[in-house]
Short mmCIF file of C-alpha atoms in Angstrom, two decimals:
data_model
loop_
_atom_site.label_atom_id
_atom_site.label_comp_id
_atom_site.label_asym_id
_atom_site.label_seq_id
_atom_site.Cartn_x
_atom_site.Cartn_y
_atom_site.Cartn_z
CA MET A 1 72.42 -33.55 -0.64
CA GLN A 2 75.01 -35.14 -2.93
CA ASN A 3 72.40 -35.56 -5.67
CA TYR A 4 71.53 -31.87 -5.48
CA LEU A 5 75.21 -30.91 -5.69
CA GLU A 6 75.66 -33.13 -8.75
CA MET A 7 72.67 -31.47 -10.41
CA ILE A 8 74.03 -27.98 -9.67
CA VAL A 9 77.50 -28.90 -10.98
CA ALA A 10 75.97 -30.46 -14.10
CA VAL A 11 73.86 -27.36 -14.69
CA PHE A 12 76.86 -25.04 -14.47
CA ALA A 13 78.95 -27.35 -16.65
CA ALA A 14 76.22 -27.55 -19.31
CA ALA A 15 75.77 -23.78 -19.27
CA ALA A 16 79.52 -23.25 -19.62
CA ILE A 17 79.74 -25.69 -22.53
CA ALA A 18 76.77 -24.04 -24.25
CA LEU A 19 78.28 -20.57 -23.83
CA PHE A 20 81.62 -21.84 -25.15
CA VAL A 21 79.97 -23.35 -28.23
CA ALA A 22 77.99 -20.14 -28.79
CA ALA A 23 81.23 -18.12 -28.56
CA LEU A 24 82.90 -20.39 -31.12
CA VAL A 25 79.96 -20.05 -33.49
CA HIS A 26 79.95 -16.29 -32.99
CA ARG A 27 83.66 -16.04 -33.76
CA SER A 28 83.26 -18.18 -36.87
CA THR A 29 80.35 -16.16 -38.21
CA ARG A 30 82.26 -12.95 -37.52
CA ARG A 31 85.15 -14.16 -39.65
CA LEU A 32 82.82 -15.22 -42.43
CA GLY A 33 81.00 -11.92 -42.08
CA ARG A 34 83.91 -10.12 -43.70
CA ARG A 35 82.89 -11.71 -46.99
CA SER A 36 79.17 -12.28 -46.56
CA ARG A 37 76.45 -9.79 -45.71
CA LEU A 38 74.28 -12.61 -44.36
CA MET A 39 76.94 -13.69 -41.88
CA THR A 40 77.38 -10.10 -40.73
CA GLU A 41 73.66 -9.84 -39.99
CA LEU A 42 73.77 -13.19 -38.18
CA THR A 43 76.63 -11.98 -36.04
CA ASP A 44 74.82 -8.77 -35.12
CA HIS A 45 71.29 -10.04 -34.53
CA ALA A 46 71.27 -13.80 -33.89
CA HIS A 47 74.16 -14.20 -31.45
CA ARG A 48 72.30 -13.30 -28.27
CA PRO A 49 69.15 -15.38 -28.90
CA PHE A 50 71.29 -18.35 -30.00
CA GLN A 51 73.35 -18.01 -26.85
CA VAL A 52 70.26 -17.96 -24.63
CA ALA A 53 68.54 -20.83 -26.48
CA ALA A 54 71.63 -23.05 -26.37
CA THR A 55 72.19 -22.34 -22.67
CA VAL A 56 68.60 -23.04 -21.66
CA LEU A 57 68.49 -26.22 -23.74
CA ALA A 58 71.74 -27.47 -22.20
CA ILE A 59 70.46 -26.74 -18.68
CA GLN A 60 67.26 -28.62 -19.41
CA PHE A 61 69.16 -31.72 -20.54
CA ALA A 62 71.44 -31.50 -17.53
CA VAL A 63 68.53 -31.31 -15.10
CA ARG A 64 66.64 -34.07 -16.86
CA PHE A 65 69.54 -36.56 -16.80
CA THR A 66 70.82 -35.76 -13.30
CA THR A 67 67.45 -35.95 -11.54
CA THR A 68 66.36 -39.42 -12.60
CA TYR A 69 66.31 -40.35 -8.95
CA ALA A 70 63.43 -37.96 -8.38
CA VAL A 71 61.14 -39.04 -11.25
CA GLY A 72 57.56 -38.27 -10.38
CA THR A 73 58.29 -35.72 -7.68
CA PRO A 74 56.43 -32.39 -7.90
CA TRP A 75 59.56 -30.23 -7.76
CA ARG A 76 61.17 -32.06 -10.71
CA ARG A 77 58.03 -31.78 -12.82
CA THR A 78 57.71 -28.07 -12.01
CA LEU A 79 61.39 -27.38 -12.74
CA LEU A 80 61.35 -29.28 -16.03
CA HIS A 81 58.11 -27.55 -17.02
CA LEU A 82 59.64 -24.14 -16.42
CA LEU A 83 62.69 -25.12 -18.44
CA VAL A 84 60.50 -26.34 -21.30
CA LEU A 85 58.71 -22.98 -21.31
CA ALA A 86 62.07 -21.22 -21.35
CA VAL A 87 63.25 -23.40 -24.26
CA ILE A 88 60.09 -22.60 -26.25
CA ALA A 89 60.43 -18.86 -25.61
CA SER A 90 64.15 -18.77 -26.48
CA ALA A 91 63.58 -20.87 -29.61
CA ALA A 92 60.88 -18.45 -30.73
CA TRP A 93 63.27 -15.55 -30.10
CA LEU A 94 65.91 -17.29 -32.21
CA VAL A 95 63.47 -17.96 -35.05
CA ALA A 96 62.32 -14.33 -35.01
CA ALA A 97 65.94 -13.15 -35.04
CA LEU A 98 66.75 -15.40 -38.01
CA LEU A 99 63.76 -14.04 -39.93
CA VAL A 100 64.86 -10.49 -39.14
CA VAL A 101 68.34 -11.35 -40.42
CA VAL A 102 66.92 -12.64 -43.70
CA GLU A 103 64.74 -9.54 -44.08
CA ASP A 104 67.61 -7.15 -43.31
CA THR A 105 69.80 -8.97 -45.83
CA ALA A 106 67.12 -8.57 -48.45
CA LEU A 107 66.70 -4.87 -47.60
CA ALA A 108 70.45 -4.25 -47.88
CA ARG A 109 70.29 -5.08 -51.59
CA PHE A 110 67.93 -2.20 -52.31
CA ARG A 111 69.11 1.34 -51.65
CA VAL A 112 66.58 4.09 -50.97
CA ASP A 113 69.10 6.96 -50.95
CA VAL A 114 69.18 7.21 -54.75
CA PRO A 115 67.00 9.50 -56.91
CA ASP A 116 65.03 6.72 -58.63
CA ASN A 117 64.22 4.50 -55.65
CA ARG A 118 60.69 3.42 -56.53
CA HIS A 119 61.46 -0.32 -56.66
CA ALA A 120 63.54 -0.15 -53.50
CA ARG A 121 60.76 1.60 -51.60
CA ARG A 122 58.28 -1.00 -52.79
CA VAL A 123 60.44 -3.89 -51.59
CA ARG A 124 61.16 -2.11 -48.32
CA THR A 125 57.44 -1.59 -47.67
CA GLN A 126 56.63 -5.24 -48.33
CA VAL A 127 59.49 -6.54 -46.21
CA VAL A 128 58.61 -4.28 -43.28
CA MET A 129 54.98 -5.38 -43.41
CA LEU A 130 56.01 -9.04 -43.60
CA ARG A 131 58.35 -8.54 -40.65
CA ARG A 132 55.55 -7.18 -38.49
CA LEU A 133 53.23 -9.97 -39.58
CA THR A 134 55.76 -12.75 -38.96
CA ILE A 135 56.62 -11.42 -35.50
CA VAL A 136 52.93 -11.31 -34.58
CA VAL A 137 52.46 -14.88 -35.87
CA ILE A 138 55.53 -16.13 -33.99
CA VAL A 139 54.34 -14.55 -30.74
CA ILE A 140 50.86 -16.05 -31.11
CA LEU A 141 52.21 -19.51 -31.96
CA THR A 142 54.70 -19.36 -29.10
CA LEU A 143 52.00 -18.48 -26.59
CA GLY A 144 49.83 -21.25 -27.96
CA VAL A 145 52.58 -23.86 -27.69
CA MET A 146 53.45 -22.71 -24.18
CA LEU A 147 49.82 -22.94 -23.09
CA MET A 148 49.50 -26.40 -24.58
CA THR A 149 52.21 -27.66 -22.22
CA PHE A 150 49.73 -27.31 -19.36
CA PRO A 151 47.55 -30.46 -18.99
CA SER A 152 44.50 -28.43 -18.02
CA VAL A 153 44.70 -26.39 -21.21
CA ARG A 154 45.04 -29.54 -23.33
CA GLY A 155 41.93 -30.95 -21.67
CA VAL A 156 39.93 -27.88 -22.61
CA GLY A 157 41.22 -28.02 -26.19
CA ALA A 158 38.53 -30.35 -27.46
CA GLY A 159 35.75 -28.13 -26.14
CA VAL A 160 37.40 -25.06 -27.60
CA LEU A 161 37.65 -26.66 -31.02
CA THR A 162 33.97 -27.65 -31.02
CA SER A 163 32.93 -24.07 -30.30
CA ALA A 164 35.56 -22.49 -32.55
CA GLY A 165 33.00 -21.61 -35.20
CA VAL A 166 30.84 -19.59 -32.84
CA VAL A 167 33.84 -17.97 -31.19
CA GLY A 168 35.28 -17.12 -34.58
CA VAL A 169 32.09 -15.40 -35.70
CA VAL A 170 31.83 -13.44 -32.46
CA ALA A 171 35.50 -12.43 -32.60
CA ALA A 172 35.19 -11.37 -36.23
CA LEU A 173 32.19 -9.17 -35.46
CA ALA A 174 33.90 -7.65 -32.42
CA ALA A 175 37.17 -6.96 -34.22
CA GLN A 176 35.96 -6.23 -37.73
CA SER A 177 37.47 -2.73 -37.66
CA LEU A 178 40.86 -4.05 -36.54
CA LEU A 179 40.79 -6.91 -39.03
CA GLY A 180 39.73 -4.50 -41.76
CA ASN A 181 42.78 -2.35 -41.06
CA VAL A 182 45.05 -5.42 -41.02
CA PHE A 183 43.81 -6.62 -44.39
CA ALA A 184 44.01 -3.07 -45.72
CA GLY A 185 47.64 -2.89 -44.58
CA LEU A 186 48.48 -6.10 -46.42
CA GLN A 187 46.65 -4.80 -49.48
CA LEU A 188 48.65 -1.58 -49.43
CA ALA A 189 51.93 -3.47 -49.07
CA PHE A 190 51.36 -5.73 -52.06
CA SER A 191 49.16 -3.60 -54.31
CA ASP A 192 51.85 -0.91 -54.71
CA ALA A 193 49.30 1.84 -54.04
CA VAL A 194 51.45 3.52 -51.40
CA ARG A 195 54.95 2.80 -50.11
CA LEU A 196 57.32 4.04 -47.48
CA ASP A 197 58.77 7.47 -48.34
CA ASP A 198 56.06 8.13 -50.93
CA VAL A 199 54.99 11.76 -51.29
CA VAL A 200 51.23 11.98 -50.78
CA VAL A 201 48.53 14.60 -50.32
CA VAL A 202 45.91 13.49 -47.80
CA GLU A 203 43.29 15.56 -46.03
CA GLY A 204 44.67 18.61 -47.85
CA GLU A 205 48.14 18.07 -46.34
CA TRP A 206 51.37 17.45 -48.25
CA GLY A 207 53.80 14.98 -46.69
CA ARG A 208 55.78 11.74 -46.85
CA VAL A 209 54.78 8.27 -45.70
CA GLU A 210 57.03 7.84 -42.67
CA GLU A 211 55.67 4.60 -41.21
CA LEU A 212 53.39 1.92 -42.61
CA THR A 213 51.98 -0.71 -40.23
CA LEU A 214 49.19 -3.26 -40.38
CA SER A 215 46.77 -0.92 -38.63
CA TYR A 216 47.82 2.69 -39.33
CA VAL A 217 49.93 4.91 -41.58
CA VAL A 218 52.02 7.82 -40.33
CA VAL A 219 52.42 10.73 -42.77
CA GLN A 220 55.13 13.26 -41.96
CA ILE A 221 53.76 16.63 -43.04
CA TRP A 222 56.10 19.27 -44.45
CA ASP A 223 56.11 21.25 -41.17
CA ASP A 224 57.14 18.14 -39.15
CA ARG A 225 53.66 17.37 -37.91
CA ARG A 226 52.49 13.75 -38.09
CA LEU A 227 49.16 12.79 -39.59
CA ILE A 228 48.13 9.32 -38.39
CA LEU A 229 45.48 7.57 -40.47
CA PRO A 230 44.08 4.03 -40.41
CA THR A 231 45.24 1.84 -43.26
CA SER A 232 41.63 1.42 -44.39
CA TYR A 233 41.64 5.17 -45.22
CA PHE A 234 43.98 4.55 -48.16
CA THR A 235 41.78 1.77 -49.56
CA SER A 236 38.49 3.64 -49.27
CA THR A 237 39.35 7.35 -49.74
CA PRO A 238 40.96 9.02 -52.79
CA PHE A 239 44.40 10.52 -52.17
CA GLN A 240 47.24 11.90 -54.25
CA ASN A 241 50.47 9.92 -54.64
CA TRP A 242 53.11 12.04 -56.35
CA THR A 243 55.78 9.34 -56.52
CA ARG A 244 53.88 6.17 -57.38
CA THR A 245 55.48 5.66 -60.80
CA GLU A 246 58.79 7.48 -60.27
CA ALA A 247 60.54 9.76 -57.83
CA ALA A 248 60.84 12.65 -60.31
CA VAL A 249 57.86 15.00 -60.17
CA LEU A 250 56.46 18.12 -61.84
CA GLY A 251 55.35 21.29 -60.11
CA THR A 252 53.91 24.69 -60.96
CA ALA A 253 54.26 28.29 -59.89
CA GLU A 254 51.49 30.67 -60.96
CA PHE A 255 51.46 34.46 -61.27
CA ASP A 256 48.70 36.99 -61.87
CA VAL A 257 50.21 39.95 -63.76
CA ASP A 258 49.11 42.80 -65.98
CA TRP A 259 48.45 42.44 -69.69
CA ALA A 260 51.60 44.46 -70.34
CA VAL A 261 53.86 41.60 -69.18
CA PRO A 262 56.49 40.54 -71.75
CA VAL A 263 55.82 36.79 -71.79
CA GLN A 264 58.85 35.82 -73.90
CA ALA A 265 61.24 37.80 -71.68
CA MET A 266 59.72 36.18 -68.60
CA ARG A 267 60.09 32.75 -70.23
CA GLU A 268 63.76 33.40 -70.95
CA GLU A 269 64.30 34.59 -67.37
CA LEU A 270 62.74 31.35 -66.05
CA ARG A 271 65.03 29.28 -68.26
CA ARG A 272 68.08 31.20 -67.11
CA LEU A 273 67.07 30.70 -63.47
CA VAL A 274 66.49 26.94 -63.57
CA GLU A 275 69.68 26.33 -65.53
CA SER A 276 71.65 28.06 -62.78
CA THR A 277 70.37 25.85 -59.92
CA GLU A 278 71.02 22.21 -59.05
CA LEU A 279 67.41 21.76 -57.95
CA TRP A 280 66.26 21.43 -61.57
CA ASP A 281 66.69 17.99 -63.15
CA GLY A 282 66.78 19.32 -66.73
CA ARG A 283 63.54 17.69 -67.92
CA VAL A 284 60.76 20.30 -68.03
CA CYS A 285 60.83 24.09 -68.05
CA VAL A 286 57.73 25.68 -69.58
CA LEU A 287 56.09 29.07 -69.09
CA GLN A 288 52.59 29.56 -70.53
CA VAL A 289 49.67 31.95 -70.31
CA THR A 290 46.84 29.82 -68.90
CA ASP A 291 44.18 32.50 -68.42
CA ALA A 292 43.47 36.11 -69.46
CA THR A 293 40.30 37.34 -67.80
CA GLY A 294 39.30 39.91 -65.21
CA GLY A 295 41.89 42.48 -66.23
CA ALA A 296 44.85 40.18 -65.39
CA VAL A 297 46.92 37.53 -67.11
CA ARG A 298 47.66 34.26 -65.33
CA ILE A 299 51.04 32.79 -66.13
CA ARG A 300 52.04 29.27 -65.10
CA ALA A 301 55.62 28.08 -64.81
CA LEU A 302 55.87 24.28 -65.11
CA ILE A 303 59.13 22.86 -63.80
CA SER A 304 60.52 19.46 -62.80
CA ALA A 305 62.83 18.08 -60.13
CA ALA A 306 64.35 14.76 -59.17
CA ASP A 307 62.26 14.36 -56.01
CA ALA A 308 59.47 16.07 -54.13
CA GLY A 309 61.75 17.84 -51.65
CA SER A 310 63.81 19.41 -54.41
CA LEU A 311 60.65 20.35 -56.28
CA TRP A 312 59.26 22.23 -53.29
CA ASP A 313 62.46 24.26 -52.95
CA LEU A 314 62.57 24.89 -56.71
CA ARG A 315 58.98 26.17 -56.80
CA CYS A 316 59.71 28.57 -53.95
CA LEU A 317 62.87 29.75 -55.71
CA VAL A 318 60.99 30.38 -58.98
CA ARG A 319 58.29 32.39 -57.21
CA GLU A 320 60.80 34.53 -55.31
CA HIS A 321 62.95 35.20 -58.35
CA LEU A 322 60.18 36.00 -60.84
CA VAL A 323 58.33 38.21 -58.37
CA ALA A 324 61.54 40.20 -57.83
CA TRP A 325 62.17 40.25 -61.61
CA VAL A 326 58.72 41.68 -62.38
CA ARG A 327 59.00 44.24 -59.59
CA ASP A 328 62.50 45.43 -60.50
CA GLN A 329 62.75 44.87 -64.25
CA ARG A 330 59.15 45.08 -65.51
CA PRO A 331 57.18 47.24 -63.05
CA THR A 332 54.52 47.95 -65.68
CA ALA A 333 53.60 44.25 -65.58
CA MET A 334 52.66 44.33 -61.90
CA PRO A 335 48.95 43.66 -61.25
CA ARG A 336 46.82 46.81 -61.34
CA VAL A 337 43.19 47.85 -61.12
CA ARG A 338 41.93 50.25 -63.81
CA THR A 339 39.20 52.82 -63.13
CA GLU A 340 37.68 54.99 -65.85
CA LEU A 341 35.75 58.19 -65.00
CA GLY A 342 32.89 59.08 -67.35
CA ASP A 343 31.00 62.25 -68.12
CA ALA A 344 28.04 63.12 -65.87
CA ARG A 345 25.92 63.93 -68.92
CA SER A 346 26.60 60.48 -70.44
CA GLU A 347 27.76 61.98 -73.70
CA LEU A 348 30.82 59.81 -74.19
CA PRO A 349 30.48 57.08 -76.85
CA TRP A 350 31.19 54.18 -74.51
CA GLN A 351 28.81 55.34 -71.73
CA TRP A 352 25.41 53.84 -71.19
CA VAL A 353 22.62 56.30 -72.18
CA GLN A 354 19.29 56.21 -70.46
CA PRO A 355 16.31 55.93 -72.87
#
């Protein structure tokens, strides 16, 4: 009984010491965090896993050194095995937290809330994809290490390695779609074809890339619907990326009007409109006649904005304003259908005469 009491006391003492050391480290990193972004991230994300890992490791040492009298007993082996599994799991949690801290520190250097955020969105996409990949790798390695602590699993290891080639081929054939999406996700992250917050047109829908994972891409459509596509879609199907080279984009607004429209007056009205709104970025403002067939004139207004959201609002504003301008100021330029009535005897010069 006395030996058990000593073990319990030692366990509580080791846990208390570990918690005290973790508190000291947490306080020190918090003080340093006032000057360092890295220390701030460590304080926020790594404190809890470090606390758990230190406590479990201290308890394991306490149990190991206070139960030497029971070496070889089943309960000691079972208890130490459970503690080893706990140490492995907590250490993996700590490693994952440290990697997340490094990634968050890297992301903090690149702001995405600025107009020209192409490079920041590229780095953010790559870091997010690497974070998902590293967490998956850490989980797999942790499970593997934990399984290898069981003697029966280690005994089967040789047989598993000899048949690894066959198993690998079978697994690759069974999961070729999943693996294809994973490799496609990595290709998207590092090929710069599409990034988080990119404006794309896929399946005839206009939207932003909201989430990019190893297996699927979530596109937030303009009406708040979500279009979920496999990552392999973006490597095998053509799509439009409006913000691949820069955030600023061009857009058009087209009008079908009568031949009597005063094009120069309409061009001046467009210039006056865009100069009066903050949606226009001051780069492009062009109004041209692009077609003149079928009894109507097609006029295209080409305008620019700092980002896709502003461009959408600016295009709507241009349409509303110019439609109202034509209706109120130039009603003769409104689209019309002309009908000419001929003579029944076909005696007018322009009428077709039967032979």
